[in-house]
Amino acid sequence: MDTTTSTDLETFRRATRTWLEANCPPEMRQPLRSEADICWGGRSFRFQSDAQRLWMQRMAERGWTVPTWPQAYGGGGLTHEQAAVLREEMAALQCRVPLQSFGIWMLGPALLKYGSEEQKRHYLTQIARGEIRWCQGYSEPNAGSDLASLATRAEVHDDHFVISGQKIWTSYADESDWIFCLVRTDTAKKHTGISFVLIDMASPGVSTRPIKLISGKSPFCETFFDQVKVPRTQLVGELNAGWTIAKYLLTHEREMIGAIAERQQPRPVGAVALEKIGRGADGRLDDAVLRAEIARFEVDEAAFRAWMKLVGEQARAGETMPAISSALKYYGAELNKRRWELMMAAGGSDALEWAGERSQEGVAARAWLRTKANSIEGGTSEVQLNVVAKRILGLPG
Ligand SMILES: Cc1cc2nc3c(=O)[nH]c(=O)nc-3n(C[C@H](O)[C@H](O)[C@H](O)COP(=O)(O)OP(=O)(O)OC[C@H]3O[C@@H](n4cnc5c(N)ncnc54)[C@H](O)[C@@H]3O)c2cc1C
């Protein structure tokens, strides 16, 4: 539980603001121009500028790439209240998030709960410093919503596993250094025959093949494992107990996707619409139908933010249930899709522009199409609604 007093918090806020003003390069206080401006870290990451590199390094040295993780694992050791102050001050100064990664959002929380001390010290510090980029090897061609049907097989030997099989939809597999992976270590049992292992993508026998999306990009891949030898020390938790870790990690993935719009700080829809359509004689947006839709959206968005804040407070007080992450994921994903439908409506036919300087190579149209996947990735909206019905509303399965 947080025990920081309000005086402590005020002192912390002032010191944080001073430090951010002195250390966040001006270039890192500009809105993201496109996805390419996001710093993902990793061995092969190419920084867009010296400012981007410096900003990540300075924040990592302070532990503020992962503010609430313990200092022993590269974190800032902040209380949740201090971390909220840091977020507020960064938002006020328009500082970019210095480092984003699946390691921070997904693997890190799972390792903090289930990893051995050695794994925490080794992997968490690398994540905090942005040295290793992780991808997620859960889905398979015949195991998506029914994830526990996964068939990637790990033969168990004394000090290693030999892994063979295929994953699919592995986001950024071709750019990642390591993968956290669910593998089958017992074929006789479904949920209790799964283990959670960490695999270096540079291991002999690992290969990837990109899959092209409707947006024209290839952000994810098929990932193949052909007799890949993996040391037993890379097993997280107990053998055959990976499903519990997998589910815990999924609650973090769902919260991450639910909060997607907040993290990427897009411009308000109303501001974009005013810029594109202009004001009528009464000074309001000159499109009454769109105006009403935007107003409805903004009210729902404000309610969602308030709900997320409430859930965060309840979680810190130990008063929430894991299934709430499904409700957040469902609503956040649907809201983000609505946001981009409105952005497109505001932009008219120009918004569909796919190439050229004026549209920055179709940045809006591509972002709109990308949101279509929000209600699939991390578990589909239908599956989240099933969870809400069963685990929150208590309806029969
Ligand atoms: C952009 C993107 C990124 C992704 N990144 C990753 C990644 O990095 N790593 C990874 O492991 N996976 C990733 N995925 C995969 C994602 O987790 C799966 O696509 C998702 O779990 C759905 O599985 P599926 O595609 O096999 O669909 P299916 O499970 O085959 O579902 C097909 C349809 O049936 C519906 N359906 C299925 N079961 C039920 C049910 N019980 N009740 C009601 N409706 C149901 C679904 O809602 C859906 O509409 C990503 C997906 C996308 C789109």
CSV table of C-alpha atoms and ligand atoms in Angstrom, one decimal:
chain,number,residue,atom,x,y,z
A,1,MET,CA,0.0,0.0,0.0
A,2,ASP,CA,1.3,3.5,-0.7
A,3,THR,CA,2.2,5.4,2.4
A,4,THR,CA,3.6,8.6,0.8
A,5,THR,CA,2.2,11.7,2.5
A,6,SER,CA,0.9,14.6,0.4
A,7,THR,CA,3.9,16.8,1.5
A,8,ASP,CA,6.3,14.1,0.3
A,9,LEU,CA,4.4,13.9,-3.0
A,10,GLU,CA,4.5,17.7,-3.5
A,11,THR,CA,8.3,17.6,-2.9
A,12,PHE,CA,8.6,14.7,-5.3
A,13,ARG,CA,6.5,16.5,-7.9
A,14,ARG,CA,8.7,19.7,-7.8
A,15,ALA,CA,11.9,17.7,-8.0
A,16,THR,CA,10.5,15.6,-10.8
A,17,ARG,CA,9.5,18.6,-12.8
A,18,THR,CA,12.9,20.2,-12.4
A,19,TRP,CA,14.7,17.1,-13.5
A,20,LEU,CA,12.4,16.5,-16.5
A,21,GLU,CA,12.8,20.1,-17.6
A,22,ALA,CA,16.6,19.8,-17.4
A,23,ASN,CA,16.9,16.3,-18.9
A,24,CYS,CA,14.2,15.8,-21.5
A,25,PRO,CA,15.6,17.0,-24.8
A,26,PRO,CA,13.2,19.5,-26.6
A,27,GLU,CA,12.9,17.1,-29.5
A,28,MET,CA,11.5,14.5,-27.1
A,29,ARG,CA,8.8,16.9,-26.1
A,30,GLN,CA,7.2,16.9,-29.5
A,31,PRO,CA,4.2,14.7,-30.3
A,32,LEU,CA,5.0,11.4,-32.0
A,33,ARG,CA,4.9,11.9,-35.8
A,34,SER,CA,4.4,8.2,-36.6
A,35,GLU,CA,5.0,4.7,-35.2
A,36,ALA,CA,8.7,5.0,-36.3
A,37,ASP,CA,9.2,7.6,-33.5
A,38,ILE,CA,8.5,5.0,-30.8
A,39,CYS,CA,11.6,3.7,-29.0
A,40,TRP,CA,11.3,-0.1,-28.6
A,41,GLY,CA,14.9,-0.7,-27.6
A,42,GLY,CA,16.7,-4.0,-28.3
A,43,ARG,CA,20.0,-5.1,-30.0
A,44,SER,CA,19.0,-4.0,-33.5
A,45,PHE,CA,17.0,-0.9,-32.7
A,46,ARG,CA,18.0,2.1,-34.7
A,47,PHE,CA,17.5,5.3,-32.8
A,48,GLN,CA,15.9,8.0,-34.8
A,49,SER,CA,18.1,10.7,-33.3
A,50,ASP,CA,20.7,11.3,-30.6
A,51,ALA,CA,18.0,12.9,-28.5
A,52,GLN,CA,15.9,9.7,-28.6
A,53,ARG,CA,18.9,7.7,-27.4
A,54,LEU,CA,19.9,10.2,-24.7
A,55,TRP,CA,16.3,10.4,-23.4
A,56,MET,CA,16.0,6.6,-23.1
A,57,GLN,CA,19.4,6.3,-21.4
A,58,ARG,CA,18.8,9.2,-18.9
A,59,MET,CA,15.4,7.7,-17.9
A,60,ALA,CA,16.8,4.2,-17.7
A,61,GLU,CA,19.7,5.4,-15.4
A,62,ARG,CA,17.1,6.8,-13.1
A,63,GLY,CA,15.0,3.6,-13.3
A,64,TRP,CA,12.1,5.6,-14.8
A,65,THR,CA,11.6,3.4,-17.8
A,66,VAL,CA,10.0,1.1,-15.3
A,67,PRO,CA,9.2,3.5,-12.4
A,68,THR,CA,7.5,1.0,-10.0
A,69,TRP,CA,9.9,-1.9,-10.4
A,70,PRO,CA,12.4,-2.5,-7.5
A,71,GLN,CA,15.7,-0.7,-7.9
A,72,ALA,CA,17.5,-4.0,-7.6
A,73,TYR,CA,16.0,-4.9,-11.0
A,74,GLY,CA,16.7,-1.7,-12.8
A,75,GLY,CA,13.4,0.1,-11.7
A,76,GLY,CA,12.9,3.4,-10.0
A,77,GLY,CA,11.4,1.9,-6.8
A,78,LEU,CA,8.6,4.5,-6.9
A,79,THR,CA,5.3,4.0,-5.1
A,80,HIS,CA,2.3,3.9,-7.4
A,81,GLU,CA,1.4,7.5,-6.2
A,82,GLN,CA,4.8,8.7,-7.1
A,83,ALA,CA,4.6,7.0,-10.5
A,84,ALA,CA,1.3,8.7,-11.1
A,85,VAL,CA,2.9,12.0,-10.4
A,86,LEU,CA,5.8,11.2,-12.8
A,87,ARG,CA,3.2,10.4,-15.5
A,88,GLU,CA,1.3,13.6,-14.8
A,89,GLU,CA,4.5,15.7,-15.0
A,90,MET,CA,5.6,14.0,-18.2
A,91,ALA,CA,2.2,14.7,-19.7
A,92,ALA,CA,2.3,18.3,-18.6
A,93,LEU,CA,5.7,18.8,-20.3
A,94,GLN,CA,4.7,16.6,-23.2
A,95,CYS,CA,7.6,14.3,-22.7
A,96,ARG,CA,7.5,11.2,-24.8
A,97,VAL,CA,7.5,7.8,-23.2
A,98,PRO,CA,11.2,7.0,-23.3
A,99,LEU,CA,10.9,3.2,-23.9
A,100,GLN,CA,8.0,1.0,-24.9
A,101,SER,CA,8.2,-2.8,-24.9
A,102,PHE,CA,6.4,-6.1,-24.4
A,103,GLY,CA,9.1,-6.7,-21.8
A,104,ILE,CA,7.9,-3.8,-19.8
A,105,TRP,CA,4.1,-4.4,-20.3
A,106,MET,CA,3.9,-8.1,-20.3
A,107,LEU,CA,7.0,-10.2,-19.4
A,108,GLY,CA,8.2,-7.9,-16.7
A,109,PRO,CA,5.2,-8.2,-14.4
A,110,ALA,CA,5.1,-12.0,-15.0
A,111,LEU,CA,8.8,-12.4,-14.0
A,112,LEU,CA,8.3,-10.1,-11.0
A,113,LYS,CA,5.7,-12.6,-9.8
A,114,TYR,CA,6.9,-15.9,-11.0
A,115,GLY,CA,10.6,-15.6,-12.0
A,116,SER,CA,13.5,-16.9,-9.9
A,117,GLU,CA,15.8,-14.3,-8.2
A,118,GLU,CA,18.4,-15.0,-10.9
A,119,GLN,CA,15.9,-14.5,-13.7
A,120,LYS,CA,14.7,-11.3,-12.3
A,121,ARG,CA,18.2,-9.8,-11.9
A,122,HIS,CA,19.2,-10.9,-15.3
A,123,TYR,CA,16.2,-10.3,-17.5
A,124,LEU,CA,14.4,-7.4,-15.8
A,125,THR,CA,17.5,-5.2,-15.7
A,126,GLN,CA,18.0,-5.8,-19.5
A,127,ILE,CA,14.3,-4.9,-20.1
A,128,ALA,CA,14.6,-1.7,-18.0
A,129,ARG,CA,17.7,-0.5,-19.9
A,130,GLY,CA,16.1,-1.3,-23.3
A,131,GLU,CA,18.8,-3.8,-24.2
A,132,ILE,CA,16.6,-6.7,-25.1
A,133,ARG,CA,13.4,-6.6,-27.2
A,134,TRP,CA,10.9,-9.3,-26.5
A,135,CYS,CA,8.1,-10.8,-28.5
A,136,GLN,CA,5.2,-13.1,-27.4
A,137,GLY,CA,4.9,-16.7,-28.6
A,138,TYR,CA,1.4,-17.7,-27.6
A,139,SER,CA,-0.9,-18.1,-30.6
A,140,GLU,CA,-0.6,-21.0,-33.1
A,141,PRO,CA,-2.4,-21.8,-36.3
A,142,ASN,CA,-4.8,-24.0,-34.3
A,143,ALA,CA,-4.7,-22.3,-30.9
A,144,GLY,CA,-5.9,-18.7,-30.8
A,145,SER,CA,-9.0,-18.1,-28.6
A,146,ASP,CA,-8.6,-21.7,-27.4
A,147,LEU,CA,-5.0,-21.0,-26.5
A,148,ALA,CA,-4.6,-24.1,-24.3
A,149,SER,CA,-4.8,-26.3,-27.5
A,150,LEU,CA,-1.3,-25.2,-28.3
A,151,ALA,CA,0.9,-28.0,-29.8
A,152,THR,CA,4.5,-26.6,-29.9
A,153,ARG,CA,6.3,-29.4,-28.3
A,154,ALA,CA,9.2,-29.3,-25.8
A,155,GLU,CA,10.9,-32.6,-25.1
A,156,VAL,CA,12.2,-32.5,-21.6
A,157,HIS,CA,15.8,-33.5,-21.0
A,158,ASP,CA,17.9,-33.2,-17.7
A,159,ASP,CA,19.3,-29.8,-18.3
A,160,HIS,CA,17.6,-28.6,-21.5
A,161,PHE,CA,14.5,-28.8,-23.7
A,162,VAL,CA,14.3,-29.5,-27.4
A,163,ILE,CA,11.5,-27.4,-28.9
A,164,SER,CA,9.7,-27.9,-32.3
A,165,GLY,CA,6.6,-26.4,-33.6
A,166,GLN,CA,5.0,-23.2,-35.0
A,167,LYS,CA,3.7,-19.9,-33.6
A,168,ILE,CA,1.7,-17.4,-35.6
A,169,TRP,CA,0.8,-13.6,-35.4
A,170,THR,CA,4.0,-13.1,-33.4
A,171,SER,CA,4.3,-9.3,-33.3
A,172,TYR,CA,7.7,-8.0,-34.2
A,173,ALA,CA,9.3,-11.5,-34.1
A,174,ASP,CA,11.7,-10.5,-36.9
A,175,GLU,CA,12.9,-7.5,-34.9
A,176,SER,CA,13.0,-9.1,-31.4
A,177,ASP,CA,15.9,-10.6,-29.6
A,178,TRP,CA,14.1,-13.0,-27.3
A,179,ILE,CA,10.6,-14.6,-27.2
A,180,PHE,CA,8.5,-15.7,-24.2
A,181,CYS,CA,6.8,-18.8,-25.3
A,182,LEU,CA,4.2,-21.3,-24.2
A,183,VAL,CA,5.2,-24.9,-25.0
A,184,ARG,CA,3.6,-28.3,-24.5
A,185,THR,CA,5.6,-30.4,-22.0
A,186,ASP,CA,2.9,-33.0,-21.4
A,187,THR,CA,0.6,-34.2,-24.2
A,188,ALA,CA,-1.7,-36.1,-21.8
A,189,LYS,CA,-3.0,-33.0,-20.1
A,190,LYS,CA,-4.4,-29.8,-21.7
A,191,HIS,CA,-4.0,-26.8,-19.3
A,192,THR,CA,-1.6,-28.6,-16.9
A,193,GLY,CA,0.7,-29.8,-19.7
A,194,ILE,CA,2.0,-26.3,-20.7
A,195,SER,CA,5.3,-24.6,-19.6
A,196,PHE,CA,6.5,-21.0,-19.9
A,197,VAL,CA,10.0,-20.7,-21.4
A,198,LEU,CA,12.3,-17.9,-22.6
A,199,ILE,CA,14.1,-18.4,-25.9
A,200,ASP,CA,16.9,-16.5,-27.5
A,201,MET,CA,15.7,-15.8,-31.1
A,202,ALA,CA,19.3,-16.2,-32.2
A,203,SER,CA,19.3,-19.9,-31.2
A,204,PRO,CA,19.9,-22.4,-34.0
A,205,GLY,CA,16.6,-23.6,-35.4
A,206,VAL,CA,14.5,-20.4,-34.8
A,207,SER,CA,13.2,-18.7,-37.9
A,208,THR,CA,10.5,-16.1,-38.8
A,209,ARG,CA,8.4,-15.3,-41.8
A,210,PRO,CA,6.6,-11.9,-41.9
A,211,ILE,CA,2.8,-11.7,-42.6
A,212,LYS,CA,1.5,-8.7,-44.5
A,213,LEU,CA,-1.4,-6.7,-43.1
A,214,ILE,CA,-4.2,-4.7,-44.8
A,215,SER,CA,-2.3,-1.5,-43.8
A,216,GLY,CA,0.5,-2.6,-46.0
A,217,LYS,CA,2.9,-3.3,-43.1
A,218,SER,CA,4.2,-6.5,-41.8
A,219,PRO,CA,4.3,-6.0,-38.1
A,220,PHE,CA,4.0,-9.7,-37.3
A,221,CYS,CA,5.3,-13.1,-38.3
A,222,GLU,CA,5.0,-16.8,-38.3
A,223,THR,CA,7.7,-18.2,-36.0
A,224,PHE,CA,9.2,-21.6,-36.5
A,225,PHE,CA,11.1,-23.8,-34.0
A,226,ASP,CA,13.0,-26.7,-35.5
A,227,GLN,CA,14.7,-28.8,-32.8
A,228,VAL,CA,15.7,-25.7,-30.8
A,229,LYS,CA,17.8,-26.5,-27.7
A,230,VAL,CA,16.9,-24.3,-24.8
A,231,PRO,CA,18.6,-24.5,-21.3
A,232,ARG,CA,16.4,-25.6,-18.5
A,233,THR,CA,17.4,-22.4,-16.6
A,234,GLN,CA,15.1,-20.6,-19.1
A,235,LEU,CA,12.0,-22.2,-17.7
A,236,VAL,CA,9.9,-19.7,-15.7
A,237,GLY,CA,8.1,-21.3,-12.7
A,238,GLU,CA,7.5,-25.0,-12.5
A,239,LEU,CA,7.4,-27.5,-15.3
A,240,ASN,CA,3.8,-27.9,-16.6
A,241,ALA,CA,2.7,-24.8,-14.5
A,242,GLY,CA,2.9,-22.3,-17.4
A,243,TRP,CA,-0.8,-21.8,-17.8
A,244,THR,CA,-1.1,-19.9,-14.6
A,245,ILE,CA,1.8,-17.6,-15.6
A,246,ALA,CA,0.3,-17.3,-19.1
A,247,LYS,CA,-3.1,-16.1,-17.7
A,248,TYR,CA,-1.4,-13.6,-15.4
A,249,LEU,CA,0.6,-12.2,-18.2
A,250,LEU,CA,-2.6,-11.9,-20.3
A,251,THR,CA,-4.2,-9.7,-17.7
A,252,HIS,CA,-1.3,-7.3,-18.3
A,253,GLU,CA,-1.5,-7.6,-22.0
A,254,ARG,CA,-5.3,-6.8,-21.9
A,255,GLU,CA,-4.7,-3.7,-19.7
A,256,MET,CA,-2.0,-2.6,-22.1
A,257,ILE,CA,-4.3,-2.9,-25.2
A,258,GLY,CA,-7.2,-1.3,-23.2
A,259,ALA,CA,-5.0,1.7,-22.5
A,260,ILE,CA,-3.6,2.0,-26.0
A,261,ALA,CA,-5.1,5.4,-26.8
A,262,GLU,CA,-3.9,6.9,-23.6
A,263,ARG,CA,-0.4,5.7,-24.1
A,264,GLN,CA,-0.1,7.0,-27.7
A,265,GLN,CA,-1.6,10.4,-26.7
A,266,PRO,CA,-3.5,11.0,-30.0
A,267,ARG,CA,-4.9,14.5,-30.7
A,268,PRO,CA,-8.4,15.0,-29.5
A,269,VAL,CA,-11.0,14.1,-32.2
A,270,GLY,CA,-12.8,17.4,-31.7
A,271,ALA,CA,-9.6,19.4,-32.4
A,272,VAL,CA,-8.9,17.4,-35.6
A,273,ALA,CA,-12.5,17.9,-36.8
A,274,LEU,CA,-12.4,21.6,-36.2
A,275,GLU,CA,-9.2,21.9,-38.1
A,276,LYS,CA,-10.7,19.9,-41.1
A,277,ILE,CA,-14.3,21.2,-41.1
A,278,GLY,CA,-14.2,24.5,-39.4
A,279,ARG,CA,-16.8,26.4,-37.3
A,280,GLY,CA,-20.3,27.4,-38.4
A,281,ALA,CA,-22.0,30.8,-37.8
A,282,ASP,CA,-22.8,29.7,-34.2
A,283,GLY,CA,-19.0,29.1,-33.5
A,284,ARG,CA,-19.5,25.4,-33.2
A,285,LEU,CA,-18.2,22.5,-35.4
A,286,ASP,CA,-20.0,23.0,-38.7
A,287,ASP,CA,-21.5,19.5,-38.9
A,288,ALA,CA,-24.2,18.8,-36.4
A,289,VAL,CA,-24.3,15.0,-36.8
A,290,LEU,CA,-20.5,14.6,-36.4
A,291,ARG,CA,-20.6,17.1,-33.5
A,292,ALA,CA,-23.1,14.9,-31.6
A,293,GLU,CA,-21.1,11.7,-32.3
A,294,ILE,CA,-17.9,13.3,-31.1
A,295,ALA,CA,-19.6,14.6,-28.0
A,296,ARG,CA,-20.9,11.1,-27.2
A,297,PHE,CA,-17.5,9.7,-27.8
A,298,GLU,CA,-15.7,12.2,-25.6
A,299,VAL,CA,-18.2,11.5,-22.7
A,300,ASP,CA,-17.6,7.8,-23.1
A,301,GLU,CA,-13.8,8.4,-23.2
A,302,ALA,CA,-13.8,10.5,-20.1
A,303,ALA,CA,-15.9,7.8,-18.3
A,304,PHE,CA,-13.4,5.2,-19.5
A,305,ARG,CA,-10.4,7.1,-18.1
A,306,ALA,CA,-12.2,7.6,-14.8
A,307,TRP,CA,-13.0,3.9,-14.7
A,308,MET,CA,-9.3,3.0,-15.4
A,309,LYS,CA,-8.2,5.2,-12.6
A,310,LEU,CA,-10.7,3.6,-10.2
A,311,VAL,CA,-9.6,0.1,-11.2
A,312,GLY,CA,-6.0,1.1,-10.7
A,313,GLU,CA,-6.8,2.3,-7.2
A,314,GLN,CA,-8.8,-0.8,-6.4
A,315,ALA,CA,-5.9,-3.0,-7.7
A,316,ARG,CA,-3.4,-1.3,-5.4
A,317,ALA,CA,-5.8,-1.8,-2.5
A,318,GLY,CA,-6.1,-5.5,-3.5
A,319,GLU,CA,-9.8,-5.1,-4.2
A,320,THR,CA,-10.1,-6.0,-7.8
A,321,MET,CA,-10.5,-9.3,-9.8
A,322,PRO,CA,-8.3,-10.4,-12.7
A,323,ALA,CA,-11.4,-10.6,-15.0
A,324,ILE,CA,-11.7,-6.8,-14.9
A,325,SER,CA,-8.8,-6.7,-17.4
A,326,SER,CA,-11.1,-8.3,-20.0
A,327,ALA,CA,-13.7,-5.6,-19.4
A,328,LEU,CA,-11.0,-2.9,-19.8
A,329,LYS,CA,-9.6,-4.5,-22.9
A,330,TYR,CA,-13.0,-4.9,-24.5
A,331,TYR,CA,-14.1,-1.3,-23.9
A,332,GLY,CA,-10.7,0.3,-24.6
A,333,ALA,CA,-10.4,-1.6,-27.9
A,334,GLU,CA,-13.9,-0.7,-29.1
A,335,LEU,CA,-13.4,2.9,-28.0
A,336,ASN,CA,-10.1,3.2,-30.0
A,337,LYS,CA,-11.9,1.8,-33.1
A,338,ARG,CA,-14.6,4.4,-32.6
A,339,ARG,CA,-12.0,7.2,-32.3
A,340,TRP,CA,-10.5,6.4,-35.6
A,341,GLU,CA,-13.8,6.0,-37.4
A,342,LEU,CA,-14.6,9.6,-36.2
A,343,MET,CA,-11.1,10.7,-37.3
A,344,MET,CA,-11.8,9.4,-40.8
A,345,ALA,CA,-15.3,10.9,-40.8
A,346,ALA,CA,-13.8,14.3,-39.8
A,347,GLY,CA,-11.1,14.0,-42.5
A,348,GLY,CA,-13.5,13.2,-45.4
A,349,SER,CA,-12.1,11.6,-48.5
A,350,ASP,CA,-8.7,13.2,-47.9
A,351,ALA,CA,-8.3,11.0,-44.9
A,352,LEU,CA,-8.2,8.0,-47.1
A,353,GLU,CA,-5.1,9.2,-48.8
A,354,TRP,CA,-2.6,6.4,-48.8
A,355,ALA,CA,0.7,7.9,-50.0
A,356,GLY,CA,2.3,11.3,-50.5
A,357,GLU,CA,3.7,14.1,-48.4
A,358,ARG,CA,0.4,15.8,-47.6
A,359,SER,CA,-0.9,12.8,-45.7
A,360,GLN,CA,2.6,11.8,-44.4
A,361,GLU,CA,2.3,8.6,-46.4
A,362,GLY,CA,-1.2,7.9,-45.3
A,363,VAL,CA,-0.5,8.0,-41.6
A,364,ALA,CA,-4.2,8.5,-40.6
A,365,ALA,CA,-5.6,5.9,-43.0
A,366,ARG,CA,-3.0,3.3,-41.8
A,367,ALA,CA,-3.7,4.1,-38.2
A,368,TRP,CA,-7.4,3.7,-38.8
A,369,LEU,CA,-6.9,0.3,-40.4
A,370,ARG,CA,-4.5,-0.8,-37.6
A,371,THR,CA,-7.3,-0.3,-35.0
A,372,LYS,CA,-9.3,-3.0,-36.7
A,373,ALA,CA,-7.0,-5.5,-35.0
A,374,ASN,CA,-7.5,-4.0,-31.5
A,375,SER,CA,-10.5,-6.2,-31.0
A,376,ILE,CA,-8.6,-9.3,-32.1
A,377,GLU,CA,-5.1,-9.0,-30.6
A,378,GLY,CA,-4.7,-10.1,-27.0
A,379,GLY,CA,-8.0,-12.1,-27.2
A,380,THR,CA,-11.0,-11.1,-29.3
A,381,SER,CA,-13.9,-8.9,-28.1
A,382,GLU,CA,-16.2,-11.9,-28.2
A,383,VAL,CA,-13.9,-13.8,-25.9
A,384,GLN,CA,-13.6,-10.9,-23.5
A,385,LEU,CA,-17.4,-10.6,-23.3
A,386,ASN,CA,-17.5,-14.3,-22.5
A,387,VAL,CA,-15.1,-13.7,-19.6
A,388,VAL,CA,-17.1,-10.7,-18.4
A,389,ALA,CA,-20.4,-12.7,-18.6
A,390,LYS,CA,-19.0,-15.6,-16.7
A,391,ARG,CA,-16.5,-14.2,-14.2
A,392,ILE,CA,-17.9,-10.7,-13.5
A,393,LEU,CA,-21.7,-11.0,-14.1
A,394,GLY,CA,-21.8,-14.7,-12.9
A,395,LEU,CA,-23.9,-15.8,-15.8
A,396,PRO,CA,-23.9,-19.6,-16.7
A,397,GLY,CA,-21.1,-20.7,-19.1
B,1,LIG,C1,-2.4,-7.2,-34.6
B,1,LIG,C2,-2.3,-8.5,-33.9
B,1,LIG,C3,-1.2,-8.8,-33.1
B,1,LIG,C4,-1.0,-10.0,-32.5
B,1,LIG,N1,0.1,-10.3,-31.8
B,1,LIG,C5,0.3,-11.5,-31.2
B,1,LIG,C6,1.6,-11.8,-30.6
B,1,LIG,O1,2.5,-11.0,-30.5
B,1,LIG,N2,1.7,-13.0,-30.1
B,1,LIG,C7,0.7,-14.0,-30.1
B,1,LIG,O2,0.9,-15.1,-29.5
B,1,LIG,N3,-0.5,-13.7,-30.7
B,1,LIG,C8,-0.7,-12.5,-31.3
B,1,LIG,N4,-1.9,-12.2,-31.9
B,1,LIG,C9,-2.9,-13.3,-32.0
B,1,LIG,C10,-4.1,-13.1,-31.2
B,1,LIG,O3,-3.9,-13.3,-29.9
B,1,LIG,C11,-5.2,-14.0,-31.8
B,1,LIG,O4,-5.5,-13.6,-33.1
B,1,LIG,C12,-6.5,-14.0,-31.0
B,1,LIG,O5,-6.3,-14.6,-29.8
B,1,LIG,C13,-7.6,-14.7,-31.8
B,1,LIG,O6,-7.2,-16.0,-32.2
B,1,LIG,P1,-7.4,-16.5,-33.7
B,1,LIG,O7,-6.9,-15.4,-34.6
B,1,LIG,O8,-6.9,-17.8,-33.8
B,1,LIG,O9,-9.0,-16.5,-33.9
B,1,LIG,P2,-10.0,-17.7,-33.5
B,1,LIG,O10,-9.8,-18.1,-32.1
B,1,LIG,O11,-10.0,-18.7,-34.5
B,1,LIG,O12,-11.4,-16.9,-33.6
B,1,LIG,C14,-12.1,-16.7,-34.8
B,1,LIG,C15,-13.4,-16.0,-34.5
B,1,LIG,O13,-14.2,-16.8,-33.6
B,1,LIG,C16,-14.6,-16.2,-32.4
B,1,LIG,N5,-14.6,-17.1,-31.3
B,1,LIG,C17,-13.6,-18.0,-31.0
B,1,LIG,N6,-13.9,-18.7,-29.9
B,1,LIG,C18,-15.1,-18.1,-29.4
B,1,LIG,C19,-15.9,-18.3,-28.2
B,1,LIG,N7,-15.6,-19.3,-27.3
B,1,LIG,N8,-17.0,-17.5,-28.1
B,1,LIG,C20,-17.3,-16.6,-29.0
B,1,LIG,N9,-16.6,-16.3,-30.1
B,1,LIG,C21,-15.5,-17.1,-30.3
B,1,LIG,C22,-13.6,-15.1,-32.2
B,1,LIG,O14,-14.1,-14.0,-31.5
B,1,LIG,C23,-13.3,-14.7,-33.7
B,1,LIG,O15,-14.2,-13.8,-34.1
B,1,LIG,C24,-2.0,-11.0,-32.6
B,1,LIG,C25,-3.2,-10.7,-33.3
B,1,LIG,C26,-3.3,-9.5,-34.0
B,1,LIG,C27,-4.5,-9.3,-34.8
